[in-house]
XYZ file of C-alpha atoms in Angstrom:
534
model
C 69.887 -33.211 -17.015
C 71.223 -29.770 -17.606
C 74.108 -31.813 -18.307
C 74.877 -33.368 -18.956
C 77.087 -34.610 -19.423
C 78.914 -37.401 -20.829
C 79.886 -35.088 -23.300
C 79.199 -33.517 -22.021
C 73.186 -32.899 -18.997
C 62.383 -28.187 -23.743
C 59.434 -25.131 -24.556
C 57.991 -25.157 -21.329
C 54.207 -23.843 -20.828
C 51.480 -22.292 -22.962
C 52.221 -19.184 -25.203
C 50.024 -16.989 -22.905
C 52.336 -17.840 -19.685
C 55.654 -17.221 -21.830
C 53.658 -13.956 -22.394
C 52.585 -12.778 -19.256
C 56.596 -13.619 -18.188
C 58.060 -11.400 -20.541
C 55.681 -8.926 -19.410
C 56.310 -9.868 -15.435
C 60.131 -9.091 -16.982
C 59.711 -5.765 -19.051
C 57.416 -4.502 -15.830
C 60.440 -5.157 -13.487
C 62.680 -3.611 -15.680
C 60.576 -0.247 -16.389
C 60.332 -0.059 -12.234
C 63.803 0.094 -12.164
C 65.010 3.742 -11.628
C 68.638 3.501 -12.546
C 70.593 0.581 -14.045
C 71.832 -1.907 -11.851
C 75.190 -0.592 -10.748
C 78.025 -2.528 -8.877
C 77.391 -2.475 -4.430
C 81.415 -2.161 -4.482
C 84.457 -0.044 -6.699
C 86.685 -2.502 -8.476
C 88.618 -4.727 -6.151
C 92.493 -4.046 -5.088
C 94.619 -5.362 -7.286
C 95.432 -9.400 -5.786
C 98.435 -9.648 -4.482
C 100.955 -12.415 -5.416
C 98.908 -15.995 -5.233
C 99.252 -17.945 -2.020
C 100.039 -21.357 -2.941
C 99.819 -21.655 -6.444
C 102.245 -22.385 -8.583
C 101.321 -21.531 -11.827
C 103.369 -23.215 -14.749
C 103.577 -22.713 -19.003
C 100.813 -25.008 -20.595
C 100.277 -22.847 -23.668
C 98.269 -24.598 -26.948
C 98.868 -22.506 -30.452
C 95.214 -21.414 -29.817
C 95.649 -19.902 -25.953
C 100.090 -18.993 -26.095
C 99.454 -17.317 -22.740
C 97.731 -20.380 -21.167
C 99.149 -21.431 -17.619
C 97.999 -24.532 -15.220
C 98.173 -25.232 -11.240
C 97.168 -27.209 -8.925
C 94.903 -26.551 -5.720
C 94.929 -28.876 -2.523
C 91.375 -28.080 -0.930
C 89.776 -30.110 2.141
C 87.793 -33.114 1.314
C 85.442 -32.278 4.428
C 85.416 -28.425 4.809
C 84.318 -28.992 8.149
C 87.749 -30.697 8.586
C 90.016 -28.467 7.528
C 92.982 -30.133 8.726
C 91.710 -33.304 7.245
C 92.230 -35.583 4.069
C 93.208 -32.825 1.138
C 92.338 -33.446 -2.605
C 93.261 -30.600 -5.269
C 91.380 -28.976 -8.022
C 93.233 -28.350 -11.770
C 93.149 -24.833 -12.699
C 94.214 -23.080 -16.073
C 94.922 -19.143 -16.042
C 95.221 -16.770 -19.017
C 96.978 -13.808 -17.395
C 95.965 -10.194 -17.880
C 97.847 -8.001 -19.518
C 96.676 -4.806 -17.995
C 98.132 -2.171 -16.483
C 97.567 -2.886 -12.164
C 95.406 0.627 -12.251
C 92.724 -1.616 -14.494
C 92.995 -4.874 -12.886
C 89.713 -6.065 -12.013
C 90.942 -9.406 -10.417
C 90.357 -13.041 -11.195
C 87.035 -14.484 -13.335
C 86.425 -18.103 -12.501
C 84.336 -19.723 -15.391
C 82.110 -22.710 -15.457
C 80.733 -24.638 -18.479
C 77.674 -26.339 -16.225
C 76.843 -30.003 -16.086
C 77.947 -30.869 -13.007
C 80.532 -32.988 -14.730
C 81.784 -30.490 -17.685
C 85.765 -29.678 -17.183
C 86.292 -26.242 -17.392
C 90.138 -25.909 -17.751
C 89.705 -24.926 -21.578
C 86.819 -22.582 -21.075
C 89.465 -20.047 -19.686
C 91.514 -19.827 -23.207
C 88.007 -19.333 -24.811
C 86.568 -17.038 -22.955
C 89.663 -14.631 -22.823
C 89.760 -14.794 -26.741
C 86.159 -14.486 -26.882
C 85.741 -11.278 -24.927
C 87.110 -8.147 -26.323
C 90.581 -7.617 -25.915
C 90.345 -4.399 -23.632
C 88.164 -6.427 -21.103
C 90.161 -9.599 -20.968
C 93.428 -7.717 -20.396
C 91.695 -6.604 -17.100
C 90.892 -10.222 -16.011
C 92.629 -13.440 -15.386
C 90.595 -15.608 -16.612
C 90.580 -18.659 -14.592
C 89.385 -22.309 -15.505
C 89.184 -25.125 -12.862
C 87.987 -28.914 -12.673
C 85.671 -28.971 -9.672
C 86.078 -31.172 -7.194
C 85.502 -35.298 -9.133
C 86.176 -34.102 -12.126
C 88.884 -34.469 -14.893
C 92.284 -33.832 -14.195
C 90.877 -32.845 -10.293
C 92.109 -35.488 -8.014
C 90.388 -37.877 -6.829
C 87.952 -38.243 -10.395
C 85.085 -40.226 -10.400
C 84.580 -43.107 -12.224
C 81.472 -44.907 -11.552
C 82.034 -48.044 -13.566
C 82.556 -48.293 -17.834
C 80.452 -49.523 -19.892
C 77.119 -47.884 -18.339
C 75.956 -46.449 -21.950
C 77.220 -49.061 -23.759
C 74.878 -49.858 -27.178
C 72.157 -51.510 -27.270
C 71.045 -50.347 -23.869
C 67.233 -51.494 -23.365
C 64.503 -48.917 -24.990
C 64.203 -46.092 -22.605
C 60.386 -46.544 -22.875
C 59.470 -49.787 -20.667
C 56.223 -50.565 -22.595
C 56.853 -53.823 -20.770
C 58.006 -54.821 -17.249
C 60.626 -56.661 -18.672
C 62.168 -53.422 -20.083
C 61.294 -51.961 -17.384
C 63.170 -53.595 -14.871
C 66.121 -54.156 -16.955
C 66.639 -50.310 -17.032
C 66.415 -50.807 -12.816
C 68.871 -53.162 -12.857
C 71.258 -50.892 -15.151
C 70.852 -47.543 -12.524
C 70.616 -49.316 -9.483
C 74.118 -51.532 -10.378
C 75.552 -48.014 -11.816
C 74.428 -46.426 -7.775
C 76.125 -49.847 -6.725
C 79.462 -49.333 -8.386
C 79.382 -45.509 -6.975
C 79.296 -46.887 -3.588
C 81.658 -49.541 -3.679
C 84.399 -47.794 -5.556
C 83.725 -43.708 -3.893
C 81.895 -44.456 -0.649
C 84.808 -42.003 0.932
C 83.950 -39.372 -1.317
C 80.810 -39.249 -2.420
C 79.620 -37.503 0.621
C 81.462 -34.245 -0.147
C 80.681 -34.787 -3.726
C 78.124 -31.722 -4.178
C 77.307 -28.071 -5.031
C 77.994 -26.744 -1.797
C 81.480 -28.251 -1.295
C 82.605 -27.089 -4.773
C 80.837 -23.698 -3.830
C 83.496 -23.841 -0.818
C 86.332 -24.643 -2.632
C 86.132 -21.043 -4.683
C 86.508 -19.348 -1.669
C 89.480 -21.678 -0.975
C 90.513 -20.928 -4.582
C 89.831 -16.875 -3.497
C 91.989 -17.037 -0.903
C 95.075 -18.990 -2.876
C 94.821 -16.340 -5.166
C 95.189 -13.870 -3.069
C 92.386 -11.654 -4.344
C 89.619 -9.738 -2.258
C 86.942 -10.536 -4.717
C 86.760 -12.538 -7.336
C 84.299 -12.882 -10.338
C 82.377 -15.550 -11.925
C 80.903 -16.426 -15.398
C 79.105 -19.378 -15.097
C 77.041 -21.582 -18.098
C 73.795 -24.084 -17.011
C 74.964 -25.644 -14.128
C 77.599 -23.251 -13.530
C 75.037 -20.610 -12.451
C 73.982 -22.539 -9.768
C 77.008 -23.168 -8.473
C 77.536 -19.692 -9.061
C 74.503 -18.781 -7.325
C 75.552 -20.650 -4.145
C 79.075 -19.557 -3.781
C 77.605 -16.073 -4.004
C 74.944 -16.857 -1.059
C 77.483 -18.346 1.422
C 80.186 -15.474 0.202
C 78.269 -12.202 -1.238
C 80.913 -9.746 0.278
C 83.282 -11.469 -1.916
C 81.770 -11.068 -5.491
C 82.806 -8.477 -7.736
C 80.673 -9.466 -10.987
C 78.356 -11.927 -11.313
C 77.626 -13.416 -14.794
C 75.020 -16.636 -15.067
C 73.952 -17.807 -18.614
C 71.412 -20.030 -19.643
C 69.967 -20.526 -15.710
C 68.824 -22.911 -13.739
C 65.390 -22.977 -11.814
C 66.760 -22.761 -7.911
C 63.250 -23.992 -7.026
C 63.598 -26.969 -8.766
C 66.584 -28.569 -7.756
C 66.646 -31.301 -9.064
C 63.771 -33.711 -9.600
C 61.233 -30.897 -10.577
C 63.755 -29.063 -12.707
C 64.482 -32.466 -15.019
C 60.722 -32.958 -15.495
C 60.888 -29.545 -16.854
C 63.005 -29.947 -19.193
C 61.012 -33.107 -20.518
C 58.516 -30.705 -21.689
C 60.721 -27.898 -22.709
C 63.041 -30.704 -24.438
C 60.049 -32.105 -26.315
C 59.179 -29.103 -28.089
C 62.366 -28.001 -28.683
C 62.645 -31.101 -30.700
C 59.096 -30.375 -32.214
C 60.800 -26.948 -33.556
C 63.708 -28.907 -35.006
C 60.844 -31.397 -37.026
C 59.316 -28.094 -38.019
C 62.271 -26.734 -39.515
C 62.658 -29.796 -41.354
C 59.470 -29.862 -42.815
C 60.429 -26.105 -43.816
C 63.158 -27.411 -46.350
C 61.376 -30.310 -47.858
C 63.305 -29.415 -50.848
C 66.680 -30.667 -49.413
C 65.317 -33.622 -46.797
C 62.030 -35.053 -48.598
C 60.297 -35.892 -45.715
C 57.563 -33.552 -46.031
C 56.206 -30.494 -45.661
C 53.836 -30.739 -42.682
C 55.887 -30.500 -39.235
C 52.985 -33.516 -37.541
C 54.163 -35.602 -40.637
C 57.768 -35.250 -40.336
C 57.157 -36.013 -36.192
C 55.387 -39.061 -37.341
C 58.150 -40.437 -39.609
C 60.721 -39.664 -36.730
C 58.766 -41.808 -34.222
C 58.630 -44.517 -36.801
C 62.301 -44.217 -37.609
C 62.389 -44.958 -33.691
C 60.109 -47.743 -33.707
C 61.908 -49.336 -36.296
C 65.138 -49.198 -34.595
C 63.425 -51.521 -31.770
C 63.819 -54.096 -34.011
C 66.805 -53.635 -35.894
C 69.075 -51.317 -34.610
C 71.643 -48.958 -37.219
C 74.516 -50.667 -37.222
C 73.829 -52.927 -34.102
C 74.693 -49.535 -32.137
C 71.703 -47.040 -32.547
C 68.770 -48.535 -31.098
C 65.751 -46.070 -29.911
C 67.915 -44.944 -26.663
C 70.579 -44.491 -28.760
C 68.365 -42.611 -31.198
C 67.342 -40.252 -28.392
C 70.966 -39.743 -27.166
C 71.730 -38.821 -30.770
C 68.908 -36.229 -31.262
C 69.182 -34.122 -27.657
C 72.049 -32.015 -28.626
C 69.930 -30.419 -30.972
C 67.962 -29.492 -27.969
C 71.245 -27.718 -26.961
C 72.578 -25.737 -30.277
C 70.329 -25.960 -33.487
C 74.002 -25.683 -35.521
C 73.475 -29.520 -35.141
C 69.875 -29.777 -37.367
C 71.724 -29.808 -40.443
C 73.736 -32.887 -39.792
C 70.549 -34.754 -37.605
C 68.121 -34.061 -40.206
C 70.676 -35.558 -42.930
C 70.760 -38.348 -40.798
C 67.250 -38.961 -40.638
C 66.588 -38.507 -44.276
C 68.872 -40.923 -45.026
C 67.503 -43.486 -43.032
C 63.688 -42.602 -43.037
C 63.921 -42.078 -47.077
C 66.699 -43.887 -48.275
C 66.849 -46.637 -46.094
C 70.338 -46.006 -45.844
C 71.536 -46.325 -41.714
C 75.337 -45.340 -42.085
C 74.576 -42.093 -42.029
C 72.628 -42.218 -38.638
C 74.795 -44.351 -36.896
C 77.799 -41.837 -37.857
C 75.756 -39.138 -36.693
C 74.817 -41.309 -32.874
C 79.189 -41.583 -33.039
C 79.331 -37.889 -33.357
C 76.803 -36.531 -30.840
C 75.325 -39.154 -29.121
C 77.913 -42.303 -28.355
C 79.564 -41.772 -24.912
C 83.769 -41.458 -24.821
C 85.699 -43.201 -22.483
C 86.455 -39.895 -20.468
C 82.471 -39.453 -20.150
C 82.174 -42.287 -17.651
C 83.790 -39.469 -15.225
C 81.407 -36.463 -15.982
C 78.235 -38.684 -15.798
C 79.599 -40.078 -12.487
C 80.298 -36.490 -11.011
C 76.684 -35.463 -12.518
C 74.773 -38.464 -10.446
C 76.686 -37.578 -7.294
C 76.143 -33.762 -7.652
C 72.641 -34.209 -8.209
C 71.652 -36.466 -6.135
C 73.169 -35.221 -2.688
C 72.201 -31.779 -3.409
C 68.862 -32.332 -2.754
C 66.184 -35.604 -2.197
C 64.798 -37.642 -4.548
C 61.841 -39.687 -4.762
C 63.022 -42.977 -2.970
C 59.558 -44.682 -4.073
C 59.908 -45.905 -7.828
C 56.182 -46.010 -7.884
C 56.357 -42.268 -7.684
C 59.160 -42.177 -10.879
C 57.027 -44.198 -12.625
C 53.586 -42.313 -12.245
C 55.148 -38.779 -13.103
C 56.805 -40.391 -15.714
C 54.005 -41.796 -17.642
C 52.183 -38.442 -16.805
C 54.571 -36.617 -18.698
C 55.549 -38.862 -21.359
C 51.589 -38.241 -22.584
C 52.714 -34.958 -23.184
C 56.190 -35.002 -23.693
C 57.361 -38.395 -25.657
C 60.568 -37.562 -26.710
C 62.896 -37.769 -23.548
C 60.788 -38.308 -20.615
C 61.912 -41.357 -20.094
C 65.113 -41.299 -21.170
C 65.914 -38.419 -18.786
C 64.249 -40.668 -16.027
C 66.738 -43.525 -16.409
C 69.705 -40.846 -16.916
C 68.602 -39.223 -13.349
C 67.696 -42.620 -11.610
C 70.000 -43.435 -10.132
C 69.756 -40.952 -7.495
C 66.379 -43.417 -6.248
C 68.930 -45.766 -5.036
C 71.815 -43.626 -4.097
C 74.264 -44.422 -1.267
C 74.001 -41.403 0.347
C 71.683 -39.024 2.593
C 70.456 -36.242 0.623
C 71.330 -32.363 1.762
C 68.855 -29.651 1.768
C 69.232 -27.157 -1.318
C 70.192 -23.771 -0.444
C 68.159 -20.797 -0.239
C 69.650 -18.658 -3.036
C 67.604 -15.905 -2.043
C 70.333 -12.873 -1.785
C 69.896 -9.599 -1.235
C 73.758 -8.558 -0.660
C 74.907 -8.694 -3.764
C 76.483 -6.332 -6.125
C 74.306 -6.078 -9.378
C 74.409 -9.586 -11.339
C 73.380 -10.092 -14.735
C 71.868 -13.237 -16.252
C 71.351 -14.091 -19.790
C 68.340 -16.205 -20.994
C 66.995 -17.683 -24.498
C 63.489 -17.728 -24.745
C 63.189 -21.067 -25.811
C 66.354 -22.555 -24.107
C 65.365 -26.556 -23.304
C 67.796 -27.397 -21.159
C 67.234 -24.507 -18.672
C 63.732 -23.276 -19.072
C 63.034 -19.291 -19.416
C 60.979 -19.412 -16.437
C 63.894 -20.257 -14.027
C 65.965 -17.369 -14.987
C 63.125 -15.433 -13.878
C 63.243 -17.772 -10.648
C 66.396 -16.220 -10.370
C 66.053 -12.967 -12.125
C 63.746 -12.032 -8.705
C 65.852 -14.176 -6.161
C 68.852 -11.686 -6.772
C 68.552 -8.600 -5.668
C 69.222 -5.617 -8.341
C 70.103 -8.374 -10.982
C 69.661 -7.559 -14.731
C 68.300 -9.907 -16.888
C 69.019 -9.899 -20.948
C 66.560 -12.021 -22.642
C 67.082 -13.516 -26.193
C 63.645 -13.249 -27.715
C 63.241 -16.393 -29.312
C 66.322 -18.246 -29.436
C 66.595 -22.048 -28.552
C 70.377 -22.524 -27.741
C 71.546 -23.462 -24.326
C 74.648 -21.118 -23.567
C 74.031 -17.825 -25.989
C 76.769 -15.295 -24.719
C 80.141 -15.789 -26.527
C 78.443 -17.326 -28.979
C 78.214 -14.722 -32.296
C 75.239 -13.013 -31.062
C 76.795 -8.756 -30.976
C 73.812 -7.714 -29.028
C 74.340 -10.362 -26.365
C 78.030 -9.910 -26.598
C 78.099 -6.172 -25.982
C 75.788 -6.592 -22.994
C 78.639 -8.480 -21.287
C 81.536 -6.635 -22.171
C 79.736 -3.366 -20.824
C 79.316 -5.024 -17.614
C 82.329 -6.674 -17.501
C 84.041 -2.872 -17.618
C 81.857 -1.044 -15.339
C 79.462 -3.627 -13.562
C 76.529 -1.300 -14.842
C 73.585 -3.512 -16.716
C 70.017 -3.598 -17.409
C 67.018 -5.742 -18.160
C 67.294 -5.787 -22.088
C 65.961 -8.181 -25.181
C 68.209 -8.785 -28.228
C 66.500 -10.778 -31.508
C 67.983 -14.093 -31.809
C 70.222 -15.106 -34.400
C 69.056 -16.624 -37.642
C 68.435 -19.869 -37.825
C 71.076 -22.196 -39.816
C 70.707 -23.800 -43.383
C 70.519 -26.738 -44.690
C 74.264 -27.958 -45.687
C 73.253 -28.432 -49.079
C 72.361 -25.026 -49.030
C 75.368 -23.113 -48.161
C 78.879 -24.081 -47.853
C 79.076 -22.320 -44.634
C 79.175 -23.303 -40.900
C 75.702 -23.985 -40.263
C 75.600 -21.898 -37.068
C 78.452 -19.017 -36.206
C 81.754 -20.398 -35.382
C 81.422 -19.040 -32.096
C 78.436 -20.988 -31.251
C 79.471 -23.738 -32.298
C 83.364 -23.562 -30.336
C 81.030 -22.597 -27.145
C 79.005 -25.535 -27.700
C 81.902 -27.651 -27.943
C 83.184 -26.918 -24.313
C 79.714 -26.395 -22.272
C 79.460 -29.358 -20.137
C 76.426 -30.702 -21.834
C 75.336 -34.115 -22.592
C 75.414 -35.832 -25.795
C-alpha cells in the first residue's frame, strides 16, 4: 500500500533499533572521504526529440506546460508487436544549451498515481536557476490515466458500506473474499491481454523508450514512494544512462511486496497513535482528553459504533479507516480528522465525519483506474502468498500489535492471492554503476518505513542519504522544508551530495487556533499530486 492509490497506496520497530540505524547512517556517512560526486560531466545537450510531438497544453498555473504522446511496445520482447502509448507533459527549459542538463522524468509513486501534473509542480517548486536547466517531464505509466490502454478493473469495488475490514466472524470474513477475488475476476476478464506486461519492469523499459524519443544521452529522475522503485529499476537495467538520481520517501527493495505492506501495518499504526497523541495535546480545542491511551480508546469506540450504525449510511468502520490513513501520509490533515472525530465522539454529531470520509477517504470515479494499475503492479512484480491460511495467520499476528490497518491493508492487497497471472521475480537493485544518487527519508514516514531507505541507502553505491529527523510525512522534498529543499537544488546543479539530517518542520495547529494553512502550502500542493491512497 504505498499507494495507494485510489486517490491516490507506520513507526516501525523499537526506539533502540531506530537508534542504532541512525547511527549505522551517521557511521556511513563519517567513512565517507569526499561527498558523493557525479560518475559522469553533465550530459550533451539532447538533440531534437525523435517522435514526439509536443503540443501547447498550458493551465494559468504551468503557461509553459506542453503534452505528447509516446507509442511504446506492449511486450518489449516484441518490439515489432502490439504498441500502446504513454501521456507525457513537458515544461521546457529556458536555459542557455551551455547549462542544459537534459530531461528529469518525475514520478508521484503508487503504482497508479498520474504524474502528468507533477511536471508543472516540480518546475515551479525548484528554484528558478535549476529548473531552467531541466525539462521537466511528467508521464502516465503504462495503465494509467490518459496512457492508453487504462485499466479499469470493474466500478463500484469501494463502494460504502463495504463489510468491516476486521472479519471477527467467518461471515465477514468471506464476504471480504468474495469482494477481492470477484475484483481479480473482473481484472482477468476485461485485461487478460494486458495484464501480463502490467509491471515495474515494463514501465522501467518504457523510460528508456521515452530516453531514446527524446533524444537525450541521459536522462534524470525524481521519483516519490513508488516512484523510487521504479526509479531504482530503470537505473539497474540502464545505469550508463542516469545523470541524477533523486528517490524520496523509499521503498524497502527487500520487501517487495507482501513483507513491505505488513510493514507498514506497524509503521501505519503508530503513526496514527502520534496523531491520537497530538490530539490529546489540544484538549482545549477537541475535548476528548488529555491522555493519548484515552483518546485511542474513544477512537476505537467511535469505530465500533459505526458497526452498527454507520455516518450517514456511508462511513462504516472500513470507511472510517479509509478516512483516517491520509493522516498517515501528511499530518496537514489532523486538523480536519480530529474535528471530525470530536464531533462525532463528543457531540454526537456525524455530518462532520462523513464530510470528512467524502474528502479523504471516499473513492472518485477516476480511482477505479489507479487501484486497478496498483493490484496489477503489485502483484506481478513479485509472488504472493497463494494460501489464504497464510494471509490470515500473519494477519491476526499483526493486528495484535497493529489494530488500526492490518486488515484493511490485507483486503486492499488481496487480491493479488487470486490473481490471473504468474508472478515475476523482483529485481536485484543492488547497483554499483551508478553516478552518486541521493535519497530523502522522514524518520517516521508510515507509508515507506525509515529502515528501507537504508535498504537502499547501502544497495546504491556512493548514494547520499538526507534524513528528516523526526518527521512523519510521506513525500518531504518540495514540500516547505528549506533544509530539505536546498539539499536538492545543490544536487540538482552539480550532482555533489552528502549524508545529512535536517529538523522536521513544526507540527500544524489546531484550525481553531490559527487562521492559517495547517501545514505549508507546499506540503500540502505535494500531497495533493503524490499518488497516494485515500
Amino acid at each position: 500500500m504505498l499507494h495507494p492509490v485510489p486517490h491516490p497506496a507506520k513507526q516501525r520497530g523499537p526506539v533502540k533499533r531506530r537508534a542504532a540505524l541512525l547511527l549505522a547512517i551517521s557511521t556511513v556517512a563519517a567513512a565517507l572521504a569526499s561527498p558523493v560526486t557525479a560518475a559522469a560531466p553533465a550530459p550533451a545537450p539532447a538533440p531534437a526529440a525523435a517522435g514526439l510531438r509536443w503540443t501547447g497544453c498550458a493551465t494559468p498555473r504551468y503557461p509553459t506546460l506542453q503534452c505528447a504522446s509516446l507509442r511504446v511496445p506492449l511486450d518489449h520482447e516484441r518490439p515489432s508487436g502490439r504498441q500502446i502509448s504513454l501521456a507525457l507533459t513537458r515544461v521546457p527549459h529556458t536555459s542557455p544549451a551551455s547549462s542544459f542538463q537534459g530531461p528529469l522524468l518525475v514520478n508521484p509513486g503508487g503504482p497508479g498515481g498520474s504524474g502528468r501534473a507533477l511536471a508543472g509542480f516540480v518546475a515551479a517548486a525548484l528554484p528558478k536557476d535549476v529548473a531552467a536547466e531541466y525539462d521537466v517531464i511528467g508521464f502516465d505509466p503504462r495503465g494509467v490515466g490518459r496512457s492508453e490502454p487504462a485499466l479499469d478493473c470493474g466500478a463500484g469495488h469501494f463502494k460504502p458500506v463495504r463489510p468491516d475490514s476486521v472479519p471477527l466472524d467467518a461471515a465477514t470474513e468471506e464476504a471480504n473474499l468474495d469482494r477481492v477475488r470477484s475484483f481479480a475476476e473482473s481484472c482477468r476478464t476485461r485485461h487478460a491481454d494486458v495484464l501480463p506486461y502490467v509491471g515495474t519492469v515494463s514501465a522501467a523499459r518504457d523510460l528508456e523508450v521515452l530516453r531514446t524519443a527524446l533524444g537525450a544521452p541521459k536522462v534524470s529522475y525524481f521519483g516519490y514512494s513508488y516512484g523510487t522503485y521504479l526509479g531504482a529499476v530503470y537505473a539497474k537495467l540502464h545505469p550508463d544512462r542516469v545523470h541524477r538520481l533523486v528517490l524520496d520517501s523509499v521503498v524497502d527493495p527487500g520487501g517487495v511486496w507482501y513483507e513491505d505492506n505488513l510493514a507498514q501495518d506497524q509503521a501505519f499504526d503508530a503513526r496514527h497513535k502520534a496523531f491520537l497523541a497530538w490530539v490529546a495535546q489540544y484538549d482545549s480545542a477537541y475535548h476528548l482528553g488529555t491522555d493519548p491511551a484515552a483518546v485511542e480508546r474513544r477512537w476505537y469506540g467511535m469505530r465500533e459504533a459505526l458497526r452498527g450504525t454507520p455516518a450517514g449510511g456511508k462511513v462504516g468502520p472500513s470507511e472510517l479507516e479509509d478516512t483516517y490513513m491520509p493522516g498517515g501520509y501528511y499530518n496537514g490533515y489532523w486538523p480536519h480528522l480530529a474535528e471530525a472525530f470530536a464531533a462525532y465522539a463528543v457531540k454526537g454529531d456525524p455530518k462532520p465525519l462523513v464530510a470528512a470520509y467524502e474528502r479523504f477517504g471516499a473513492v472518485e470515479p477516476s480511482a477505479g483506474n489507479s487501484y486497478s494499475v496498483y493490484t496489477a503492479v503489485q502483484c506481478r512484480d513479485s509472488a504472493w502468498p497463494k494460501d489464504w491460511n497464510r494471509w490470515r495467520a500473519d494477519m491476526w499476528r499483526t493486528h495484535a500489535k497493529a489494530p488500526f490497518m492490518t486488515w484493511n491493508n490485507a483486503w486492499y492487497n488481496a487480491p493479488c492471492a487470486f490473481w490471473p497471472t504468474e508472478p515475476l521475480q523482483a529485481p536485484d537493485v543492488t547497483n554499483t554503476a551508478l553516478p552518486g544518487a541521493l535519497l530523502f527519508q522522514a524518520t517516521e514516514d508510515a507509508a515507506t518505513p525509515y529502515e528501507g531507505a537504508v535498504g537502499m541507502r547501502h544497495r546504491l553505491a556512493g548514494s547520499a542519504l538526507v534524513v528528516e529527523q523526526g518527521g512523519g510525512n510521506h513525500g518531504i522534498a518540495l514540500a516547505g522544508n528549506k533544509c530539505l529543499d536546498e539539499k536538492l537544488a545543490a544536487y540538482l546543479r552539480t550532482g555533489q551530495a552528502s549524508d545529512a539530517t535536517c529538523p522536521a518542520q513544526p507540527a500544524p495547529k489546531p484550525t481553531t487556533q490559527t487562521r492559517a494553512v495547517p501545514s505549508s502550502a507546499g506540503g500540502a500542493a505535494l500531497h495533493g499530486l503524490l499518488g497516494f491512497r485515500g
